[in-house]
Coordinates of C-alpha atoms in Angstrom, one line a residue:
X1 CA 154.0 3.2 86.0
X2 CA 154.0 1.1 89.2
X3 CA 157.5 2.2 90.2
X4 CA 157.7 3.0 93.9
X5 CA 158.6 6.6 94.7
X6 CA 160.1 8.0 97.9
X7 CA 159.0 11.1 99.7
X8 CA 160.6 14.5 99.0
X9 CA 161.9 16.8 101.8
X10 CA 161.8 20.5 101.8
X11 CA 164.6 22.7 103.2
X12 CA 162.5 23.2 106.3
X13 CA 162.1 19.5 107.0
X14 CA 164.4 19.4 110.1
X15 CA 163.0 22.6 111.6
X16 CA 159.4 21.3 111.1
X17 CA 160.2 17.9 112.5
X18 CA 162.1 18.7 115.6
X19 CA 161.0 22.3 116.2
X20 CA 162.8 25.5 115.4
X21 CA 164.2 26.0 119.0
X22 CA 166.1 22.7 119.1
X23 CA 168.2 23.3 116.0
X24 CA 168.6 27.1 116.3
X25 CA 168.5 28.2 119.9
X26 CA 171.7 27.3 121.8
X27 CA 170.1 27.4 125.2
X28 CA 167.3 25.0 124.3
X29 CA 169.8 22.8 122.4
X30 CA 172.3 22.4 125.3
X31 CA 169.5 21.7 127.8
X32 CA 168.2 19.0 125.5
X33 CA 171.7 17.4 125.1
X34 CA 172.3 17.5 128.9
X35 CA 168.8 15.9 129.3
X36 CA 170.0 13.1 127.0
X37 CA 173.0 12.5 129.3
X38 CA 170.7 12.4 132.3
X39 CA 168.5 9.8 130.5
X40 CA 171.6 7.8 129.8
X41 CA 172.2 7.4 133.5
X42 CA 175.3 9.7 133.5
X43 CA 176.8 11.1 136.7
X44 CA 179.2 13.5 134.9
X45 CA 178.8 15.8 131.9
X46 CA 181.6 17.8 130.4
X47 CA 180.9 20.6 127.9
X48 CA 183.3 22.6 125.7
X49 CA 181.3 25.8 125.0
X50 CA 182.3 27.9 122.0
X51 CA 183.0 31.6 122.8
X52 CA 183.5 32.8 119.2
X53 CA 182.7 31.6 115.7
X54 CA 185.0 28.7 114.7
X55 CA 185.6 27.4 118.3
X56 CA 184.8 23.8 118.8
X57 CA 181.7 22.5 120.7
X58 CA 181.3 19.2 122.5
X59 CA 179.3 17.5 125.2
X60 CA 180.6 14.3 126.7
X61 CA 179.0 12.1 129.4
X62 CA 179.7 8.9 131.2
X63 CA 176.2 7.4 130.6
X64 CA 175.5 3.9 129.3
X65 CA 176.6 4.7 125.7
X66 CA 175.4 2.7 122.7
X67 CA 176.6 -0.3 120.7
X68 CA 176.5 0.1 116.9
X69 CA 173.2 -1.9 116.8
X70 CA 171.7 0.4 119.5
X71 CA 172.8 3.5 117.7
X72 CA 171.1 2.3 114.5
X73 CA 167.9 1.5 116.4
X74 CA 167.7 4.5 118.7
X75 CA 169.6 7.4 117.1
X76 CA 168.7 6.8 113.4
X77 CA 165.0 6.1 114.0
X78 CA 162.9 9.2 113.5
X79 CA 160.1 9.6 116.0
X80 CA 161.7 7.0 118.2
X81 CA 159.4 6.0 121.0
X82 CA 161.7 6.0 124.0
X83 CA 159.1 5.1 126.6
X84 CA 158.0 2.1 124.7
X85 CA 161.5 0.8 123.8
X86 CA 163.4 1.7 127.0
X87 CA 160.8 2.6 129.6
X88 CA 160.2 5.9 131.4
X89 CA 163.2 5.5 133.7
X90 CA 166.9 5.7 132.9
X91 CA 169.0 2.6 132.4
X92 CA 171.7 3.1 135.0
X93 CA 175.2 1.7 134.3
X94 CA 176.2 -0.9 136.8
X95 CA 179.1 1.2 138.2
X96 CA 176.7 4.1 138.9
X97 CA 174.1 2.0 140.7
X98 CA 175.4 3.0 144.1
X99 CA 175.2 6.7 143.3
X100 CA 172.1 7.0 141.1
X101 CA 168.7 5.9 142.2
X102 CA 165.5 5.7 140.2
X103 CA 165.7 8.4 137.6
X104 CA 162.8 9.5 135.4
X105 CA 163.7 10.4 131.9
X106 CA 163.2 13.6 129.9
X107 CA 163.1 11.9 126.4
X108 CA 160.0 10.8 124.7
X109 CA 160.4 10.9 120.9
X110 CA 164.1 11.3 120.4
X111 CA 164.1 14.8 118.9
X112 CA 166.5 16.2 121.4
X113 CA 169.4 14.1 120.0
X114 CA 169.4 16.3 116.9
X115 CA 170.2 19.4 119.0
X116 CA 173.8 19.3 117.6
X117 CA 172.5 21.1 114.5
X118 CA 172.2 24.3 116.7
X119 CA 176.0 24.5 116.7
X120 CA 176.8 23.6 113.1
X121 CA 175.5 22.3 109.8
X122 CA 176.6 18.8 110.8
X123 CA 177.9 17.1 114.0
X124 CA 179.6 13.9 115.0
X125 CA 178.4 11.4 117.6
X126 CA 181.0 9.2 119.3
X127 CA 179.6 6.5 121.6
X128 CA 181.2 3.6 123.3
X129 CA 180.0 0.5 125.2
X130 CA 181.0 -3.2 125.6
X131 CA 184.7 -2.3 124.8
X132 CA 183.8 -0.9 121.4
X133 CA 183.6 2.7 120.2
X134 CA 181.8 3.9 117.0
X135 CA 181.8 7.4 115.5
X136 CA 179.1 8.7 113.1
X137 CA 178.6 11.9 111.2
X138 CA 175.0 13.3 111.2
X139 CA 174.1 15.6 108.4
X140 CA 171.3 16.5 105.9
X141 CA 172.2 15.1 102.5
X142 CA 171.6 16.8 99.1
X143 CA 167.9 15.8 99.2
X144 CA 167.5 17.4 102.7
X145 CA 166.8 14.0 104.2
X146 CA 168.7 13.2 107.5
X147 CA 171.8 11.1 106.8
X148 CA 174.3 9.1 108.9
X149 CA 177.8 8.1 107.9
X150 CA 180.0 5.8 110.0
X151 CA 183.4 7.4 110.3
X152 CA 185.4 5.1 112.7
X153 CA 185.3 2.1 114.9
X154 CA 187.9 1.1 117.5
X155 CA 188.3 -0.7 120.9
X156 CA 187.6 1.4 124.0
X157 CA 186.9 0.6 127.7
X158 CA 184.1 2.1 129.7
X159 CA 180.9 3.7 128.4
X160 CA 179.7 7.1 127.4
X161 CA 178.7 9.4 124.5
X162 CA 180.1 12.5 122.9
X163 CA 178.4 15.0 120.5
X164 CA 181.1 17.1 118.7
X165 CA 181.0 20.1 116.3
X166 CA 184.2 21.3 114.8
X167 CA 184.3 25.1 113.9
X168 CA 181.0 25.7 115.6
X169 CA 178.7 28.6 115.2
X170 CA 178.9 31.2 118.0
X171 CA 176.0 30.5 120.4
X172 CA 173.2 33.0 120.8
X173 CA 173.7 33.0 124.6
X174 CA 176.9 34.0 126.4
X175 CA 179.0 31.8 128.6
X176 CA 177.9 33.2 132.0
X177 CA 174.2 33.1 131.1
X178 CA 174.4 29.5 130.0
X179 CA 176.0 28.5 133.3
X180 CA 173.0 30.1 135.0
X181 CA 170.4 28.3 132.8
X182 CA 172.1 24.9 133.4
X183 CA 172.5 25.5 137.1
X184 CA 168.8 26.3 137.6
X185 CA 167.7 23.1 135.9
X186 CA 170.2 20.4 136.9
X187 CA 170.9 20.8 140.6
X188 CA 168.2 18.5 141.8
X189 CA 170.6 15.5 142.0
X190 CA 173.9 16.0 143.7
X191 CA 175.3 13.1 141.8
X192 CA 174.7 14.7 138.4
X193 CA 177.8 16.9 137.8
X194 CA 178.0 19.3 134.9
X195 CA 181.3 20.9 134.0
X196 CA 181.5 23.6 131.3
X197 CA 184.9 24.9 130.0
X198 CA 186.5 23.3 133.1
X199 CA 184.1 25.0 135.6
X200 CA 181.8 22.9 137.6
X201 CA 178.2 24.3 137.8
X202 CA 177.1 25.0 141.4
X203 CA 174.4 26.9 143.3
X204 CA 176.8 29.8 143.2
X205 CA 176.2 30.1 139.4
X206 CA 172.5 30.9 140.1
X207 CA 171.8 34.6 140.6
X208 CA 170.4 35.6 144.0
X209 CA 167.2 36.9 142.4
X210 CA 166.5 33.3 141.3
X211 CA 166.9 31.7 144.7
X212 CA 165.0 31.8 148.0
X213 CA 166.0 30.0 151.1
X214 CA 163.7 28.9 153.9
X215 CA 165.1 27.5 157.1
X216 CA 162.9 25.4 159.4
X217 CA 164.3 24.8 162.9
X218 CA 162.8 21.7 164.5
X219 CA 163.2 21.2 168.2
X220 CA 165.3 18.1 169.1
X221 CA 165.8 17.3 165.4
X222 CA 167.8 20.1 163.7
X223 CA 167.3 22.5 160.9
X224 CA 165.7 21.8 157.5
X225 CA 166.7 24.0 154.6
X226 CA 164.5 24.5 151.6
X227 CA 166.2 26.0 148.5
X228 CA 163.8 27.4 146.0
X229 CA 164.9 27.9 142.5
X230 CA 162.8 30.0 140.1
X231 CA 164.0 29.5 136.5
X232 CA 161.9 32.6 135.5
X233 CA 161.2 31.2 132.0
X234 CA 158.6 28.4 131.8
X235 CA 160.1 25.1 130.6
X236 CA 158.5 22.7 128.2
X237 CA 157.7 20.2 130.8
X238 CA 157.7 19.6 134.6
X239 CA 160.7 17.4 134.4
X240 CA 163.4 18.4 136.8
X241 CA 160.8 20.6 138.5
X242 CA 159.0 19.9 141.7
X243 CA 160.4 18.8 145.1
X244 CA 163.8 17.1 145.5
X245 CA 164.9 15.7 148.9
X246 CA 168.6 15.6 149.6
X247 CA 170.1 13.5 152.4
X248 CA 173.9 13.5 152.9
X249 CA 174.4 15.0 149.5
X250 CA 172.3 12.4 147.7
X251 CA 168.9 12.5 146.0
X252 CA 166.2 10.4 147.6
X253 CA 163.7 9.2 145.1
X254 CA 163.1 11.7 142.3
X255 CA 162.4 15.4 141.8
X256 CA 158.7 15.6 141.3
X257 CA 155.4 17.2 142.4
X258 CA 153.9 13.8 143.0
X259 CA 153.2 12.8 146.5
X260 CA 153.7 16.3 147.8
X261 CA 150.1 16.8 148.9
X262 CA 150.3 20.1 146.9
X263 CA 149.5 18.6 143.5
X264 CA 146.1 20.4 143.4
X265 CA 147.9 23.8 143.6
X266 CA 150.2 22.8 140.7
X267 CA 147.5 21.4 138.3
X268 CA 145.9 24.8 138.1
X269 CA 149.2 26.6 137.6
X270 CA 151.0 24.9 134.8
X271 CA 153.4 27.8 134.6
X272 CA 154.4 27.3 138.2
X273 CA 154.8 23.6 137.8
X274 CA 157.3 24.1 135.0
X275 CA 159.1 27.0 136.6
X276 CA 159.9 26.2 140.3
X277 CA 162.2 23.7 142.0
X278 CA 162.2 23.0 145.8
X279 CA 165.3 21.3 147.1
X280 CA 165.0 20.0 150.7
X281 CA 168.3 19.4 152.6
X282 CA 167.4 17.0 155.4
X283 CA 170.5 15.2 156.6
X284 CA 168.8 14.3 159.8
X285 CA 166.6 11.8 157.9
X286 CA 169.5 9.6 157.0
X287 CA 168.0 6.7 159.0
X288 CA 164.6 7.1 157.4
X289 CA 166.0 6.5 153.8
X290 CA 165.2 3.1 152.2
X291 CA 168.3 1.0 151.3
X292 CA 167.8 1.7 147.5
X293 CA 167.3 5.4 148.1
X294 CA 164.1 5.5 146.2
X295 CA 161.9 6.7 149.2
X296 CA 161.7 7.3 152.9
X297 CA 160.2 5.1 155.5
X298 CA 156.9 6.9 156.1
X299 CA 156.7 5.4 159.6
X300 CA 160.0 6.9 160.8
X301 CA 159.3 9.3 163.7
X302 CA 161.4 12.1 162.4
X303 CA 160.0 11.8 158.9
X304 CA 156.4 12.0 160.3
X305 CA 157.3 15.3 161.9
X306 CA 159.4 16.8 159.1
X307 CA 157.3 15.9 156.0
X308 CA 154.1 17.8 156.9
X309 CA 156.1 20.8 158.1
X310 CA 158.0 21.0 154.8
X311 CA 154.9 20.5 152.7
X312 CA 153.0 23.2 154.7
X313 CA 155.8 25.7 154.0
X314 CA 155.9 24.9 150.3
X315 CA 152.1 25.2 150.2
X316 CA 152.3 28.7 151.8
X317 CA 155.0 29.7 149.3
X318 CA 152.9 28.5 146.3
X319 CA 149.8 30.3 147.6
X320 CA 151.8 33.5 148.1
X321 CA 152.9 33.5 144.5
X322 CA 149.3 34.2 143.4
X323 CA 148.0 35.9 146.5
X324 CA 147.6 39.4 144.9
X325 CA 145.6 37.9 142.0
X326 CA 143.4 35.9 144.3
X327 CA 142.7 39.0 146.5
X328 CA 141.7 41.1 143.4
X329 CA 139.4 38.3 142.1
X330 CA 137.8 38.0 145.6
X331 CA 137.1 41.7 145.7
X332 CA 135.5 41.7 142.2
X333 CA 133.3 38.7 143.1
X334 CA 132.4 40.2 146.5
X335 CA 131.3 43.4 144.8
X336 CA 129.1 41.6 142.2
X337 CA 127.5 39.5 145.0
X338 CA 127.0 42.4 147.4
X339 CA 123.2 42.7 146.8
X340 CA 122.8 39.1 148.1
X341 CA 125.4 39.5 150.9
X342 CA 123.6 42.5 152.4
X343 CA 120.6 40.2 153.1
X344 CA 122.5 37.6 155.1
X345 CA 123.7 37.9 158.7
X346 CA 127.3 38.4 159.9
X347 CA 127.8 34.7 160.8
X348 CA 126.6 33.7 157.3
X349 CA 128.8 36.4 155.7
X350 CA 131.8 35.1 157.5
X351 CA 131.0 31.5 156.4
X352 CA 130.7 32.8 152.8
X353 CA 134.1 34.6 152.9
X354 CA 135.9 31.6 154.4
X355 CA 134.4 29.2 151.9
X356 CA 135.3 31.4 148.9
X357 CA 138.8 31.9 150.2
X358 CA 139.2 28.1 150.7
X359 CA 137.9 27.4 147.2
X360 CA 140.4 29.8 145.7
X361 CA 143.3 28.1 147.5
X362 CA 142.3 24.5 147.1
X363 CA 140.8 24.8 143.5
X364 CA 143.2 27.2 141.8
X365 CA 142.1 26.1 138.3
X366 CA 138.5 27.3 138.8
X367 CA 137.7 30.2 136.5
X368 CA 136.6 33.5 137.9
X369 CA 133.2 33.2 136.1
X370 CA 132.5 29.8 137.8
X371 CA 133.8 31.1 141.1
X372 CA 131.4 34.0 140.9
X373 CA 128.5 31.7 140.1
X374 CA 129.4 29.5 143.1
X375 CA 129.6 32.6 145.4
X376 CA 126.1 33.8 144.4
X377 CA 124.7 30.3 144.8
X378 CA 126.2 30.0 148.3
X379 CA 124.9 33.5 149.3
X380 CA 121.4 32.5 148.1
X381 CA 121.6 29.3 150.1
X382 CA 122.6 31.2 153.2
X383 CA 119.5 33.4 152.8
X384 CA 117.2 30.4 152.9
X385 CA 116.0 28.9 156.2
X386 CA 118.7 26.6 157.5
X387 CA 118.6 22.9 158.3
X388 CA 119.5 23.9 161.8
X389 CA 116.2 25.9 162.1
X390 CA 114.4 22.7 161.3
X391 CA 116.5 20.7 163.7
X392 CA 115.8 23.3 166.5
X393 CA 112.0 22.9 165.9
X394 CA 112.3 19.2 165.9
X395 CA 114.3 19.2 169.1
X396 CA 112.0 21.3 171.1
X397 CA 108.7 19.7 169.9
X398 CA 106.9 17.2 172.1
X399 CA 104.8 14.2 170.9
X400 CA 101.7 16.3 171.7
X401 CA 103.0 19.0 169.3
X402 CA 103.4 16.6 166.4
X403 CA 100.1 17.6 164.7
X404 CA 101.0 21.3 164.8
X405 CA 104.6 20.4 163.8
X406 CA 103.4 18.7 160.6
X407 CA 101.8 22.0 159.6
X408 CA 105.1 23.8 160.2
X409 CA 107.1 21.2 158.3
X410 CA 105.1 21.7 155.1
X411 CA 107.2 24.8 154.3
X412 CA 110.3 22.6 154.0
X413 CA 110.9 20.5 150.8
X414 CA 112.6 17.2 150.1
X415 CA 116.0 18.7 149.4
X416 CA 116.1 20.2 152.9
X417 CA 115.0 16.9 154.3
X418 CA 118.0 15.3 152.7
X419 CA 120.2 17.8 154.4
X420 CA 118.6 17.2 157.8
X421 CA 119.0 13.4 157.4
X422 CA 122.7 13.9 156.5
X423 CA 123.1 16.0 159.6
X424 CA 121.4 13.3 161.7
X425 CA 123.7 10.6 160.2
X426 CA 126.8 12.8 160.8
X427 CA 125.8 13.2 164.5
X428 CA 125.2 9.5 164.8
X429 CA 128.8 8.9 163.7
X430 CA 130.1 11.6 166.0
X431 CA 128.4 10.0 169.0
X432 CA 130.0 6.7 168.0
X433 CA 133.4 8.3 168.1
X434 CA 132.7 9.9 171.5
X435 CA 131.3 6.6 172.9
X436 CA 134.5 4.8 171.9
X437 CA 136.8 7.3 173.5
X438 CA 135.1 8.9 176.4
X439 CA 136.0 6.2 178.9
X440 CA 139.5 5.6 177.6
X441 CA 142.0 5.9 180.5
X442 CA 144.6 7.5 178.2
X443 CA 144.7 11.1 179.1
X444 CA 145.6 12.2 175.5
X445 CA 142.4 10.6 174.4
X446 CA 140.4 12.7 176.9
X447 CA 142.1 15.8 175.5
X448 CA 141.3 14.7 172.0
X449 CA 137.6 14.8 172.9
X450 CA 137.4 18.6 173.1
X451 CA 137.3 19.1 169.3
X452 CA 134.5 16.4 169.1
X453 CA 132.4 18.1 171.8
X454 CA 132.9 21.4 170.0
X455 CA 131.2 19.9 166.9
X456 CA 128.6 18.3 169.2
X457 CA 127.5 21.2 171.4
X458 CA 123.9 20.3 170.3
X459 CA 124.3 17.4 172.8
X460 CA 123.7 19.9 175.6
X461 CA 120.4 21.3 174.4
X462 CA 118.3 22.5 171.5
X463 CA 119.4 26.2 172.1
X464 CA 122.7 25.2 170.4
X465 CA 121.0 24.3 167.1
X466 CA 120.7 27.7 165.6
X467 CA 123.6 29.6 167.2
X468 CA 127.0 29.3 165.7
X469 CA 129.5 29.0 168.7
X470 CA 133.2 29.3 167.8
X471 CA 136.3 28.5 169.8
X472 CA 137.5 31.7 171.6
X473 CA 141.2 31.5 171.5
X474 CA 141.7 34.7 173.4
X475 CA 139.8 33.3 176.4
X476 CA 141.7 30.0 176.0
X477 CA 145.0 31.9 176.4
X478 CA 143.7 33.5 179.6
X479 CA 142.9 30.1 181.1
X480 CA 146.4 28.9 180.1
X481 CA 148.0 31.9 181.7
X482 CA 146.0 31.4 185.0
X483 CA 147.6 28.0 185.4
X484 CA 151.0 28.8 183.8
X485 CA 150.3 26.2 181.1
X486 CA 152.5 26.3 178.0
X487 CA 150.9 23.4 176.1
X488 CA 148.1 24.1 173.7
X489 CA 145.2 21.9 172.6
X490 CA 146.5 21.7 169.0
X491 CA 149.7 22.7 167.3
X492 CA 147.8 24.2 164.4
X493 CA 144.7 25.6 166.2
X494 CA 144.9 26.2 169.9
X495 CA 141.2 25.8 170.6
X496 CA 141.4 24.5 174.2
X497 CA 143.7 24.5 177.2
X498 CA 145.2 21.3 178.6
X499 CA 145.4 21.5 182.4
X500 CA 146.9 19.0 184.9
X501 CA 143.8 16.8 185.2
X502 CA 141.5 18.1 182.6
X503 CA 141.0 20.0 179.4
X504 CA 138.9 23.2 179.0
X505 CA 137.3 24.4 175.8
X506 CA 135.7 27.9 175.6
X507 CA 133.1 28.5 172.9
X508 CA 131.5 31.8 172.4
X509 CA 128.8 33.6 170.4
X510 CA 129.2 37.4 169.9
X511 CA 126.7 40.1 170.7
X512 CA 125.8 42.8 168.1
X513 CA 124.5 46.3 168.3
X514 CA 121.6 47.7 166.2
X515 CA 124.0 48.5 163.4
X516 CA 125.4 44.9 163.2
X517 CA 128.7 45.8 165.0
X518 CA 130.2 43.2 167.4
X519 CA 130.1 44.6 171.0
X520 CA 131.1 41.7 173.2
X521 CA 130.2 38.1 174.1
X522 CA 126.5 37.3 174.2
X523 CA 126.9 33.7 175.2
X524 CA 129.8 31.6 176.4
X525 CA 129.9 27.8 176.8
X526 CA 132.7 26.2 178.9
X527 CA 133.2 22.5 178.5
X528 CA 135.6 21.0 181.0
X529 CA 136.5 17.3 180.5
X530 CA 138.0 15.5 183.6
X531 CA 140.2 12.5 183.3
X532 CA 138.8 9.2 184.3
X533 CA 139.5 8.6 188.0
X534 CA 138.9 12.2 189.0
X535 CA 135.5 12.4 190.7
X536 CA 133.4 15.5 190.3
X537 CA 132.7 17.3 193.6
X538 CA 132.5 20.8 195.0
X539 CA 136.0 21.7 194.1
X540 CA 135.6 20.7 190.5
X541 CA 132.3 22.5 190.2
X542 CA 133.7 25.7 191.8
X543 CA 136.7 25.6 189.5
X544 CA 134.4 26.6 186.6
X545 CA 133.2 29.6 188.5
X546 CA 136.8 30.7 189.0
X547 CA 137.2 30.6 185.2
X548 CA 134.2 32.9 184.8
X549 CA 135.4 35.3 187.5
X550 CA 138.8 35.6 185.9
X551 CA 137.2 36.3 182.5
X552 CA 135.0 38.9 184.1
X553 CA 138.0 40.5 185.8
X554 CA 139.8 40.6 182.4
X555 CA 136.8 42.4 180.8
X556 CA 136.2 39.5 178.4
X557 CA 132.7 38.9 179.8
X558 CA 130.1 41.6 180.4
X559 CA 127.1 41.7 182.8
X560 CA 124.8 40.8 180.0
X561 CA 126.8 37.7 179.0
X562 CA 125.2 34.3 179.6
X563 CA 127.5 31.5 180.6
X564 CA 126.9 27.7 180.6
X565 CA 129.6 25.6 182.2
X566 CA 129.5 21.8 181.6
X567 CA 131.9 19.8 183.8
X568 CA 132.1 16.2 182.6
X569 CA 133.7 13.2 184.2
X570 CA 133.4 9.5 184.8
X571 CA 131.7 9.8 188.2
X572 CA 129.9 12.4 190.4
X573 CA 130.3 12.8 194.2
X574 CA 126.7 12.5 195.7
X575 CA 125.3 15.7 197.1
X576 CA 128.3 17.7 195.9
X577 CA 128.3 17.6 192.0
X578 CA 124.9 19.4 191.5
X579 CA 123.7 22.1 189.2
X580 CA 124.7 25.5 190.4
X581 CA 123.7 29.0 189.3
X582 CA 125.5 32.3 189.8
X583 CA 124.8 36.0 189.1
X584 CA 121.0 35.6 189.2
X585 CA 121.1 32.8 186.8
X586 CA 123.4 34.4 184.2
X587 CA 125.9 31.6 185.0
X588 CA 124.9 28.0 185.1
X589 CA 127.3 25.2 186.1
X590 CA 126.1 21.7 185.2
X591 CA 128.2 18.7 186.3
X592 CA 127.4 15.5 184.3
X593 CA 128.9 12.0 184.0
X594 CA 129.9 10.8 180.6
X595 CA 127.4 8.0 180.6
X596 CA 124.5 10.4 181.1
X597 CA 125.8 12.7 178.3
X598 CA 126.0 9.8 175.9
X599 CA 122.5 8.6 176.8
X600 CA 121.0 12.1 176.3
X601 CA 122.7 12.5 173.0
X602 CA 121.4 9.1 171.7
X603 CA 117.9 9.9 172.9
X604 CA 117.8 13.3 171.2
X605 CA 119.0 11.7 167.9
X606 CA 116.4 8.9 168.0
X607 CA 113.7 11.5 168.6
X608 CA 114.9 13.6 165.7
X609 CA 115.0 10.6 163.5
X610 CA 111.5 9.6 164.3
X611 CA 110.1 13.1 163.8
X612 CA 111.8 13.5 160.4
X613 CA 110.6 10.1 159.4
X614 CA 107.0 11.2 160.0
X615 CA 107.2 14.5 158.2
X616 CA 104.4 15.0 155.6
X617 CA 106.7 16.1 152.8
X618 CA 108.4 12.7 152.9
X619 CA 105.3 10.7 151.8
X620 CA 105.7 8.7 148.6
X621 CA 109.3 9.7 148.1
X622 CA 112.5 7.8 147.7
X623 CA 113.6 9.0 151.1
X624 CA 110.9 6.8 152.6
X625 CA 112.9 3.8 151.3
X626 CA 116.1 5.3 152.7
X627 CA 114.4 5.6 156.1
X628 CA 113.1 2.0 156.0
X629 CA 116.7 0.8 155.3
X630 CA 117.9 2.8 158.3
X631 CA 115.3 1.3 160.6
X632 CA 116.7 -2.2 159.7
X633 CA 120.1 -1.2 161.1
X634 CA 120.8 -0.3 164.7
X635 CA 121.6 3.3 165.0
X636 CA 124.2 2.7 167.7

C-alpha cells in the first residue's frame, strides 16, 4: 500500500516537454543544434545534411566537448539550468581563446540538445574531452520515458561533440533553403564557421532580398560598411540579433542591441529585435580594440567619430521600417484632435506636430489610444495662457505696478506658478553656463555660446517672452556665402555662421496674413558674438548693417520687417560702439559688452523671482517653503 510508484509518460511527452518544432521541424532543429555548438565555444561546425530518406545526418563541432560525468550531469538532466550551472557565457576551449572573445549563450534549459529527434526515432551523441571519447544512444524506451545507453568508450585527443542519425528522415526543408537559414543567423562572428555537405556558409548564400548594405564614407578615416540581414521570420529570441562590430575579420564584443543607444526603438518592436542583424565592418578601428577584443576604447578619436555616425544610420533604418504605420497613426490622431487644433495658433500647432512625431519615434511601444490622449492633452495645454505670458507681464511691471499686478495674477493657479518657477530656475542655470564661458579665450567656446544665446533671447528684453524666435537657416546660409565660409555652426543643425573673428546667429519670427498664411519675416534678431580681444567699434557695428542690407537685397527681409542687431564683445570702443538706428527705426543695432549682458540677465531674473514670490496665489502653499529654501541659497 505504501509502495512508491513512478510517473507515467504519454506518447506525446517529448513533444510536450521540448516543443513540437524542436523534434519535428528540421529548420528549427538544426538551428538549435548549431546554437549548442556555439554555446560550447566551437569555431567550426560540420554538417552532413540528408537529401533523401535513408541518408545519414550528423553535426560535428570542435567545442569543449564533455566528459562522461559532464554528459550525465548536463545531457541527461531534464530542464537543465544552463545559466545556473555554467553561466550565461560560453566556456571557450583554451586553444580557441585567441580567436573567440566573450560569447553569450543561446541555451537556457537544455531542450535544444534533443533536436536530434527531428531526424530520426533515436540519435547518437559522441563527445570527447580530456583524451577520452564516449558514445551514447538517446531514445524513448517502451514506457515513453527518455532513455540513454552508453555504446562505446575509447581514447581520443582534442575536444568536440557529434550528434549522429543513421538512415535519417528526409528533412522538411531543402538543402539550398537550409543554407540560407543558417547563413542569416550565424554570420555575426567571422570565427564561427559552418560547413554543410562540404560547402562553407558565406554571405553569398543569403538572397539579395534579405540583405541591405549601407556605406558611410568618413573623411580622413575611410569607409564603414553596414551589412543588414533580415531573416524575415521572427526568431524565438534576440540572440544572434542586434549589432555586431567586425574589425580585421574578427568580432569585437558580442552581437547585441545593448549599448547601441537604440534600445528604446527595439523594446517596442519585439519582432524587429528578433529579426534584424547589423554587421559593421570597421577595420579602421583596429587600434581602438581592447586587448581581449571584448570592447572598444571609447576615448579613441576615431571611435568617437564613427560610433555616433553608425548608430544614427541604424536608428534611421529602424525608424524607416515603421514609417508608413507611424504616418497613418499620426493622421488618424490629427483628425480626431482637429477641433482642438483649430483653436491654437500656428506656432503652437507646429510644436504639437513636432512633439507628437518625437513621441512616436522615441516611444514606439506607446499605444495609439494613449498617444491620442496625450495629443489632446497637449493641444488643450497649448490653448491655455502660457507661462511665457506671465513672465512677460512680470518682466514689464514696475514696483509701482505691483498692486495692480496682484489683481492680474489671480487668474493664474498654483500649477502655472510651478511652471514659471521651473522656467526661472532653468534660466538661472543657463546664465551660469554663459557666465562660465563668455570670457573664455578659446574661440570654439565663443562659437558654442550661440546656441545658449538662442535659448536666452529673453536676456535682451521682455518682448522676447511671448514670441517664438527660431533659427533661420536660410539666412545663415546667405551670411556664409557672403564671406565664402564653408564651416557651419553645427554638424547636425547649422543654426549659425562661424566667421573669421566672430559667430553670427539669425533668429526670426514669421509674419502671417489674415488667413493665417506665412507671408514673410515679421521680426529678425541678429546676435553677433565677437572673440575676446576684438574691441567693438564703428567697423563692427556697421558690419551688422551690412548683414541687413544683404538680406534686404536677397528679398529675405521686407520693408515691414523689424530687425534688432546685438553685437557682443569683451570691450567697447568709447564714442564708437553706440546704439544705432536705420530705416526710421526699423533696424536697431545695439553693441554691448559681455559683462553688461550678464548683469542685465541676473537683474531681470532676480526681479522675476521676487515678483513670483509675492504673488497672492502662493500664500499658504508648499511653494512658499520652496521659495524660502531658494532664498537661503545664492542664486548666482
